PDB file of C-alpha atoms in Angstrom:
ATOM      1  CA  MET A   1      -0.177   0.011   0.235  1.00 47.00           C
ATOM      2  CA  ARG A   2       1.471   3.593  -1.308  1.00 46.00           C
ATOM      3  CA  ALA A   3       3.159   5.446   1.782  1.00 45.00           C
ATOM      4  CA  GLU A   4       0.160   8.194   0.943  1.00 51.00           C
ATOM      5  CA  THR A   5      -2.683   5.510   1.256  1.00 53.00           C
ATOM      6  CA  ALA A   6      -1.959   3.700   4.334  1.00 66.00           C
ATOM      7  CA  TYR A   7      -3.633   4.839   7.250  1.00 72.00           C
ATOM      8  CA  HIS A   8      -0.580   6.186   9.306  1.00 65.00           C
ATOM      9  CA  ASP A   9      -0.805   8.322  12.716  1.00 54.00           C
ATOM     10  CA  GLU A  10      -4.048   9.729  14.000  1.00 68.00           C
ATOM     11  CA  MET A  11      -5.897   8.190  10.646  1.00 67.00           C
ATOM     12  CA  GLY A  12      -5.095   4.799  11.663  1.00 59.00           C
ATOM     13  CA  GLU A  13      -6.030   5.029  15.593  1.00 71.00           C
ATOM     14  CA  LYS A  14      -8.908   6.081  14.537  1.00 74.00           C
ATOM     15  CA  PHE A  15      -9.984   3.689  11.599  1.00 75.00           C
ATOM     16  CA  ALA A  16      -8.667   1.090  14.763  1.00 71.00           C
ATOM     17  CA  ALA A  17     -11.167   1.954  16.891  1.00 74.00           C
ATOM     18  CA  GLN A  18     -13.887   2.588  14.617  1.00 75.00           C
ATOM     19  CA  ALA A  19     -13.110  -1.199  12.834  1.00 81.00           C
ATOM     20  CA  THR A  20     -14.138  -2.754  16.136  1.00 88.00           C
ATOM     21  CA  GLU A  21     -17.624  -1.771  16.155  1.00 89.00           C
ATOM     22  CA  SER A  22     -18.487  -0.767  13.362  1.00 92.00           C
ATOM     23  CA  ALA A  23     -21.214  -2.086  11.093  1.00 93.00           C
ATOM     24  CA  TYR A  24     -19.453  -1.940   7.937  1.00 93.00           C
ATOM     25  CA  ASN A  25     -16.009  -3.523   9.228  1.00 94.00           C
ATOM     26  CA  ALA A  26     -17.353  -5.906  12.281  1.00 95.00           C
ATOM     27  CA  TYR A  27     -20.448  -6.489  11.059  1.00 96.00           C
ATOM     28  CA  THR A  28     -20.638  -7.369   7.801  1.00 97.00           C
ATOM     29  CA  ASP A  29     -17.132  -7.655   5.851  1.00 97.00           C
ATOM     30  CA  ARG A  30     -15.387  -9.440   9.014  1.00 97.00           C
ATOM     31  CA  PRO A  31     -18.468 -11.983   9.555  1.00 97.00           C
ATOM     32  CA  ALA A  32     -18.248 -12.733   5.362  1.00 98.00           C
ATOM     33  CA  THR A  33     -14.929 -12.881   5.181  1.00 98.00           C
ATOM     34  CA  LEU A  34     -14.653 -15.720   8.308  1.00 98.00           C
ATOM     35  CA  THR A  35     -16.780 -17.618   6.369  1.00 98.00           C
ATOM     36  CA  LEU A  36     -15.462 -18.182   3.175  1.00 98.00           C
ATOM     37  CA  ALA A  37     -12.317 -18.754   4.637  1.00 98.00           C
ATOM     38  CA  GLY A  38     -13.657 -22.046   6.804  1.00 98.00           C
ATOM     39  CA  ASP A  39     -12.758 -24.027   9.067  1.00 98.00           C
ATOM     40  CA  VAL A  40      -9.199 -22.818   9.637  1.00 98.00           C
ATOM     41  CA  SER A  41      -8.059 -25.680  12.182  1.00 98.00           C
ATOM     42  CA  GLY A  42      -4.583 -25.938  12.766  1.00 98.00           C
ATOM     43  CA  LEU A  43      -3.897 -23.219   9.516  1.00 98.00           C
ATOM     44  CA  ARG A  44      -0.826 -21.383   8.879  1.00 98.00           C
ATOM     45  CA  ILE A  45      -2.182 -17.934   7.534  1.00 98.00           C
ATOM     46  CA  LEU A  46      -1.315 -14.854   5.959  1.00 98.00           C
ATOM     47  CA  ASP A  47      -3.558 -11.891   6.834  1.00 98.00           C
ATOM     48  CA  LEU A  48      -2.181  -9.018   3.615  1.00 98.00           C
ATOM     49  CA  GLY A  49      -3.131  -5.703   5.427  1.00 96.00           C
ATOM     50  CA  CYS A  50      -4.144  -6.724   8.694  1.00 97.00           C
ATOM     51  CA  GLY A  51      -4.642  -3.389  10.001  1.00 93.00           C
ATOM     52  CA  ALA A  52      -5.678  -3.106  13.423  1.00 94.00           C
ATOM     53  CA  GLY A  53      -5.556  -7.260  13.937  1.00 96.00           C
ATOM     54  CA  HIS A  54      -8.968  -7.844  13.971  1.00 96.00           C
ATOM     55  CA  TYR A  55      -9.090 -10.990  11.351  1.00 97.00           C
ATOM     56  CA  ALA A  56      -6.210 -11.743  12.763  1.00 98.00           C
ATOM     57  CA  ALA A  57      -7.735 -12.313  16.033  1.00 97.00           C
ATOM     58  CA  ASP A  58     -11.093 -13.898  15.203  1.00 98.00           C
ATOM     59  CA  LEU A  59      -8.627 -16.530  12.833  1.00 98.00           C
ATOM     60  CA  LEU A  60      -6.931 -16.984  15.552  1.00 98.00           C
ATOM     61  CA  ARG A  61     -10.064 -18.045  18.108  1.00 97.00           C
ATOM     62  CA  LEU A  62     -11.785 -19.999  15.887  1.00 98.00           C
ATOM     63  CA  GLY A  63      -8.522 -21.929  15.385  1.00 98.00           C
ATOM     64  CA  ALA A  64      -5.780 -20.828  13.026  1.00 98.00           C
ATOM     65  CA  GLY A  65      -2.366 -22.461  13.468  1.00 98.00           C
ATOM     66  CA  GLN A  66      -0.352 -19.686  13.170  1.00 98.00           C
ATOM     67  CA  VAL A  67      -1.376 -15.802  11.798  1.00 98.00           C
ATOM     68  CA  VAL A  68       1.259 -13.727   9.888  1.00 98.00           C
ATOM     69  CA  GLY A  69       0.198 -10.398   9.865  1.00 98.00           C
ATOM     70  CA  VAL A  70       1.691  -8.230   7.032  1.00 98.00           C
ATOM     71  CA  ASP A  71       0.650  -3.800   6.853  1.00 96.00           C
ATOM     72  CA  GLY A  72       2.127  -1.101   5.989  1.00 93.00           C
ATOM     73  CA  SER A  73       0.616   1.414   8.928  1.00 92.00           C
ATOM     74  CA  GLU A  74       2.679   1.081  12.265  1.00 93.00           C
ATOM     75  CA  ALA A  75      -0.147   3.228  13.911  1.00 91.00           C
ATOM     76  CA  LEU A  76      -2.306  -0.476  12.734  1.00 94.00           C
ATOM     77  CA  LEU A  77       0.300  -1.897  13.766  1.00 95.00           C
ATOM     78  CA  ARG A  78       0.701  -1.019  17.065  1.00 93.00           C
ATOM     79  CA  ALA A  79      -3.578  -1.670  17.403  1.00 93.00           C
ATOM     80  CA  ALA A  80      -2.790  -5.179  16.239  1.00 96.00           C
ATOM     81  CA  ARG A  81      -0.001  -6.026  18.795  1.00 96.00           C
ATOM     82  CA  GLU A  82      -2.075  -4.322  21.830  1.00 95.00           C
ATOM     83  CA  ARG A  83      -5.105  -6.839  20.573  1.00 95.00           C
ATOM     84  CA  LEU A  84      -2.976  -9.891  19.759  1.00 96.00           C
ATOM     85  CA  GLY A  85       0.071 -10.042  22.107  1.00 93.00           C
ATOM     86  CA  ASP A  86       2.327 -12.859  21.212  1.00 92.00           C
ATOM     87  CA  GLY A  87      -0.555 -14.922  19.398  1.00 93.00           C
ATOM     88  CA  ALA A  88       0.316 -13.351  15.823  1.00 97.00           C
ATOM     89  CA  VAL A  89       3.692 -12.707  13.714  1.00 98.00           C
ATOM     90  CA  LEU A  90       3.449  -9.325  12.730  1.00 98.00           C
ATOM     91  CA  HIS A  91       5.431  -7.459   9.882  1.00 97.00           C
ATOM     92  CA  HIS A  92       5.387  -3.319   8.936  1.00 96.00           C
ATOM     93  CA  HIS A  93       5.932  -3.464   5.139  1.00 96.00           C
ATOM     94  CA  ASP A  94       5.317  -2.120   2.180  1.00 96.00           C
ATOM     95  CA  LEU A  95       2.525  -4.183  -0.201  1.00 97.00           C
ATOM     96  CA  GLU A  96       3.154  -2.478  -3.485  1.00 97.00           C
ATOM     97  CA  GLU A  97       6.820  -4.166  -2.283  1.00 97.00           C
ATOM     98  CA  PRO A  98       7.563  -8.268  -2.947  1.00 98.00           C
ATOM     99  CA  LEU A  99       6.576 -10.310   0.222  1.00 98.00           C
ATOM    100  CA  ALA A 100      10.524 -11.209  -0.026  1.00 97.00           C
ATOM    101  CA  PHE A 101      10.955 -11.883   3.700  1.00 98.00           C
ATOM    102  CA  LEU A 102       8.562 -14.929   3.082  1.00 98.00           C
ATOM    103  CA  ALA A 103       9.028 -18.325   2.368  1.00 98.00           C
ATOM    104  CA  ASP A 104       7.149 -20.031  -0.767  1.00 98.00           C
ATOM    105  CA  GLN A 105       4.564 -22.420  -0.259  1.00 98.00           C
ATOM    106  CA  SER A 106       4.356 -21.609   3.298  1.00 98.00           C
ATOM    107  CA  PHE A 107       1.064 -20.922   4.139  1.00 98.00           C
ATOM    108  CA  ASP A 108      -2.674 -22.704   3.353  1.00 98.00           C
ATOM    109  CA  LEU A 109      -4.577 -19.597   3.480  1.00 98.00           C
ATOM    110  CA  ALA A 110      -4.430 -15.882   2.291  1.00 98.00           C
ATOM    111  CA  VAL A 111      -6.665 -13.214   3.661  1.00 98.00           C
ATOM    112  CA  MET A 112      -6.568  -9.772   2.147  1.00 98.00           C
ATOM    113  CA  ALA A 113      -9.793  -7.982   3.671  1.00 98.00           C
ATOM    114  CA  LEU A 114     -10.627  -4.667   2.151  1.00 96.00           C
ATOM    115  CA  VAL A 115      -7.068  -4.049   0.630  1.00 96.00           C
ATOM    116  CA  TYR A 116      -7.164  -4.947  -2.778  1.00 98.00           C
ATOM    117  CA  HIS A 117      -8.355  -2.082  -4.399  1.00 96.00           C
ATOM    118  CA  HIS A 118      -5.689   0.352  -2.745  1.00 95.00           C
ATOM    119  CA  ILE A 119      -2.286  -1.252  -3.811  1.00 96.00           C
ATOM    120  CA  ASP A 120      -1.350  -0.380  -7.653  1.00 97.00           C
ATOM    121  CA  ALA A 121       0.718  -2.825  -7.808  1.00 97.00           C
ATOM    122  CA  ARG A 122      -2.269  -5.999  -7.877  1.00 98.00           C
ATOM    123  CA  GLY A 123      -0.375  -7.598 -10.423  1.00 98.00           C
ATOM    124  CA  GLN A 124       2.716  -8.002  -8.380  1.00 98.00           C
ATOM    125  CA  LEU A 125       1.002  -8.478  -5.074  1.00 98.00           C
ATOM    126  CA  LEU A 126      -0.655 -11.516  -6.241  1.00 98.00           C
ATOM    127  CA  ALA A 127       2.051 -13.596  -8.052  1.00 98.00           C
ATOM    128  CA  GLU A 128       4.098 -12.856  -4.646  1.00 98.00           C
ATOM    129  CA  ILE A 129       0.861 -14.893  -2.756  1.00 98.00           C
ATOM    130  CA  ARG A 130       0.659 -17.403  -5.457  1.00 98.00           C
ATOM    131  CA  ARG A 131       4.636 -18.107  -4.319  1.00 98.00           C
ATOM    132  CA  VAL A 132       3.892 -17.748  -0.846  1.00 98.00           C
ATOM    133  CA  LEU A 133       0.691 -19.967  -0.946  1.00 98.00           C
ATOM    134  CA  ARG A 134       0.941 -23.809  -1.033  1.00 98.00           C
ATOM    135  CA  PRO A 135      -0.330 -25.975  -4.453  1.00 98.00           C
ATOM    136  CA  GLY A 136      -4.075 -26.379  -3.486  1.00 98.00           C
ATOM    137  CA  ALA A 137      -4.654 -23.740  -0.510  1.00 98.00           C
ATOM    138  CA  ALA A 138      -7.431 -20.319  -0.696  1.00 98.00           C
ATOM    139  CA  LEU A 139      -6.816 -17.059  -0.900  1.00 98.00           C
ATOM    140  CA  VAL A 140     -10.202 -15.097   0.481  1.00 98.00           C
ATOM    141  CA  VAL A 141     -10.703 -11.158  -0.804  1.00 98.00           C
ATOM    142  CA  SER A 142     -13.083  -8.697   0.169  1.00 98.00           C
ATOM    143  CA  THR A 143     -12.772  -5.133  -1.775  1.00 98.00           C
ATOM    144  CA  THR A 144     -16.084  -2.478  -2.170  1.00 96.00           C
ATOM    145  CA  HIS A 145     -18.493  -3.664  -4.309  1.00 97.00           C
ATOM    146  CA  PRO A 146     -18.378  -1.789  -8.134  1.00 96.00           C
ATOM    147  CA  THR A 147     -21.857  -0.805  -8.259  1.00 96.00           C
ATOM    148  CA  ALA A 148     -21.545   0.847  -4.424  1.00 95.00           C
ATOM    149  CA  ASP A 149     -18.810   2.703  -5.555  1.00 95.00           C
ATOM    150  CA  TRP A 150     -20.399   3.872  -9.490  1.00 96.00           C
ATOM    151  CA  THR A 151     -24.049   4.545  -6.665  1.00 94.00           C
ATOM    152  CA  TYR A 152     -20.963   6.957  -5.163  1.00 94.00           C
ATOM    153  CA  PHE A 153     -18.904   8.630  -7.111  1.00 95.00           C
ATOM    154  CA  GLY A 154     -21.087   8.559  -9.833  1.00 95.00           C
ATOM    155  CA  GLY A 155     -19.603   9.143 -14.013  1.00 95.00           C
ATOM    156  CA  SER A 156     -19.081   5.971 -15.886  1.00 96.00           C
ATOM    157  CA  TYR A 157     -19.332   2.824 -14.143  1.00 97.00           C
ATOM    158  CA  PHE A 158     -16.244   1.619 -16.483  1.00 97.00           C
ATOM    159  CA  ALA A 159     -13.888   4.239 -15.277  1.00 93.00           C
ATOM    160  CA  ASP A 160     -10.766   3.238 -14.105  1.00 90.00           C
ATOM    161  CA  GLU A 161      -9.258   5.327 -11.119  1.00 93.00           C
ATOM    162  CA  ARG A 162      -8.147   6.330  -7.540  1.00 95.00           C
ATOM    163  CA  VAL A 163     -11.102   7.365  -5.943  1.00 94.00           C
ATOM    164  CA  LYS A 164     -11.038   9.501  -2.545  1.00 92.00           C
ATOM    165  CA  LEU A 165     -14.118   8.968   0.093  1.00 88.00           C
ATOM    166  CA  PRO A 166     -14.351  10.692   3.127  1.00 84.00           C
ATOM    167  CA  PHE A 167     -13.141   8.929   6.546  1.00 81.00           C
ATOM    168  CA  GLY A 168     -14.187  11.429   9.905  1.00 75.00           C
ATOM    169  CA  ASP A 169     -14.499  14.778   9.348  1.00 72.00           C
ATOM    170  CA  GLU A 170     -10.288  14.955   8.845  1.00 81.00           C
ATOM    171  CA  PHE A 171      -9.269  12.423   6.399  1.00 83.00           C
ATOM    172  CA  GLU A 172     -10.012  11.069   3.302  1.00 87.00           C
ATOM    173  CA  ILE A 173      -9.148   7.065   2.086  1.00 84.00           C
ATOM    174  CA  SER A 174      -7.776   6.762  -1.216  1.00 91.00           C
ATOM    175  CA  TYR A 175      -8.836   4.023  -3.597  1.00 94.00           C
ATOM    176  CA  TRP A 176      -9.054   2.372  -7.064  1.00 96.00           C
ATOM    177  CA  GLN A 177     -12.595   2.126  -8.577  1.00 96.00           C
ATOM    178  CA  MET A 178     -12.769  -1.250 -10.855  1.00 96.00           C
ATOM    179  CA  THR A 179     -15.419  -2.777 -12.322  1.00 97.00           C
ATOM    180  CA  LEU A 180     -16.153  -6.214 -11.438  1.00 97.00           C
ATOM    181  CA  GLU A 181     -14.903  -7.459 -14.997  1.00 98.00           C
ATOM    182  CA  LYS A 182     -11.681  -6.318 -13.697  1.00 97.00           C
ATOM    183  CA  PHE A 183     -11.361  -7.390  -9.829  1.00 98.00           C
ATOM    184  CA  LEU A 184     -12.210 -10.558 -11.172  1.00 98.00           C
ATOM    185  CA  GLY A 185      -9.768 -10.510 -14.205  1.00 98.00           C
ATOM    186  CA  GLU A 186      -7.250  -9.994 -12.610  1.00 98.00           C
ATOM    187  CA  LEU A 187      -7.753 -12.252  -9.773  1.00 98.00           C
ATOM    188  CA  LEU A 188      -8.707 -15.561 -12.519  1.00 98.00           C
ATOM    189  CA  GLY A 189      -6.102 -13.707 -14.591  1.00 98.00           C
ATOM    190  CA  ALA A 190      -3.477 -14.599 -11.893  1.00 98.00           C
ATOM    191  CA  GLY A 191      -4.105 -18.362 -11.937  1.00 98.00           C
ATOM    192  CA  PHE A 192      -6.388 -18.957  -9.001  1.00 98.00           C
ATOM    193  CA  MET A 193      -9.788 -20.268  -9.657  1.00 98.00           C
ATOM    194  CA  LEU A 194     -12.792 -18.810  -8.237  1.00 98.00           C
ATOM    195  CA  GLU A 195     -14.995 -21.128  -5.815  1.00 98.00           C
ATOM    196  CA  GLU A 196     -17.074 -18.755  -4.272  1.00 98.00           C
ATOM    197  CA  LEU A 197     -18.373 -14.999  -4.933  1.00 98.00           C
ATOM    198  CA  THR A 198     -20.885 -13.388  -1.961  1.00 98.00           C
ATOM    199  CA  GLU A 199     -22.013  -9.989  -1.452  1.00 98.00           C
ATOM    200  CA  PRO A 200     -22.066  -9.265   2.310  1.00 98.00           C
ATOM    201  CA  ARG A 201     -25.418  -8.138   3.801  1.00 97.00           C
ATOM    202  CA  ALA A 202     -25.056  -6.820   7.654  1.00 97.00           C
ATOM    203  CA  THR A 203     -25.320  -9.702  10.352  1.00 96.00           C
ATOM    204  CA  PRO A 204     -28.119  -9.132  12.800  1.00 95.00           C
ATOM    205  CA  GLU A 205     -25.887  -7.678  15.803  1.00 95.00           C
ATOM    206  CA  ALA A 206     -25.636  -4.461  13.856  1.00 95.00           C
ATOM    207  CA  ARG A 207     -28.828  -3.643  13.419  1.00 95.00           C
ATOM    208  CA  LEU A 208     -28.520  -2.380  17.617  1.00 94.00           C
ATOM    209  CA  VAL A 209     -24.841  -0.563  16.119  1.00 92.00           C
ATOM    210  CA  ASP A 210     -26.194   1.039  13.831  1.00 94.00           C
ATOM    211  CA  PRO A 211     -29.335   0.556  12.376  1.00 96.00           C
ATOM    212  CA  ARG A 212     -29.600   2.472   9.206  1.00 96.00           C
ATOM    213  CA  ARG A 213     -26.122   1.402   8.209  1.00 95.00           C
ATOM    214  CA  TYR A 214     -27.468  -2.148   9.015  1.00 95.00           C
ATOM    215  CA  ASP A 215     -30.546  -1.632   6.049  1.00 97.00           C
ATOM    216  CA  LYS A 216     -28.268   0.272   4.372  1.00 95.00           C
ATOM    217  CA  THR A 217     -26.313  -3.183   3.491  1.00 96.00           C
ATOM    218  CA  HIS A 218     -29.706  -4.951   2.822  1.00 97.00           C
ATOM    219  CA  ARG A 219     -31.290  -2.832   0.326  1.00 96.00           C
ATOM    220  CA  GLN A 220     -27.876  -2.404  -1.695  1.00 95.00           C
ATOM    221  CA  PRO A 221     -23.974  -4.240  -2.373  1.00 95.00           C
ATOM    222  CA  THR A 222     -21.436  -2.904  -0.001  1.00 96.00           C
ATOM    223  CA  PHE A 223     -18.773  -5.203  -0.338  1.00 97.00           C
ATOM    224  CA  LEU A 224     -17.935  -7.567  -2.377  1.00 98.00           C
ATOM    225  CA  ALA A 225     -15.830 -11.007  -1.206  1.00 98.00           C
ATOM    226  CA  VAL A 226     -14.250 -14.201  -2.950  1.00 98.00           C
ATOM    227  CA  ARG A 227     -13.207 -17.504  -1.956  1.00 98.00           C
ATOM    228  CA  LEU A 228     -10.343 -18.779  -4.606  1.00 98.00           C
ATOM    229  CA  ARG A 229      -8.435 -21.668  -4.605  1.00 98.00           C
ATOM    230  CA  CYS A 230      -4.118 -21.650  -5.274  1.00 96.00           C
ATOM    231  CA  PRO A 231      -3.558 -25.082  -8.848  1.00 90.00           C
TER     232      PRO A 231
END
């Protein structure tokens, strides 16, 4: 993730706090991602863009053998260390760069939750993920839903450009707007095989936290999540 797109300093601290109980993060994307991950008992899992460690904590709770997290934001990694303690191995690393510190065919599962659309060097990253996954391993990816971006930003659905989304009153999140064709095309073009696709809706718990966003996720798509298989 480029330096200017990682969630640094106060922005990272704000996101770490929000992601803990937000309708979108905690009760929409995270449950869907964990469901697609399936039975993780004993697996060695790579959490790319691990953020504040929410997904890693849940994966460990569900029985993962080891979780290795990678993120470009030291602010988010501080929050992850506080959440996980010694429960996971965490690396401060820019996902725009190769994962040279990870060994070939050393993971059973990779998770990349709401990170892919931030990356410029997506082809390189996908090649690196294939390198570190064992044959037959799975990759779970979630992203913003293409139609949600189109509805929000307007213009052409087929626009291929970086957009900026306000985050709170002080910050902006920068990421790539991409079509469904482009998102799936890049993943399949990298050699992964699609096993499952879902358009997550918020779980019932979200209704207590944020009724408006709960209802919104049940009326229009917000996120897109897929499970793929490494040959």
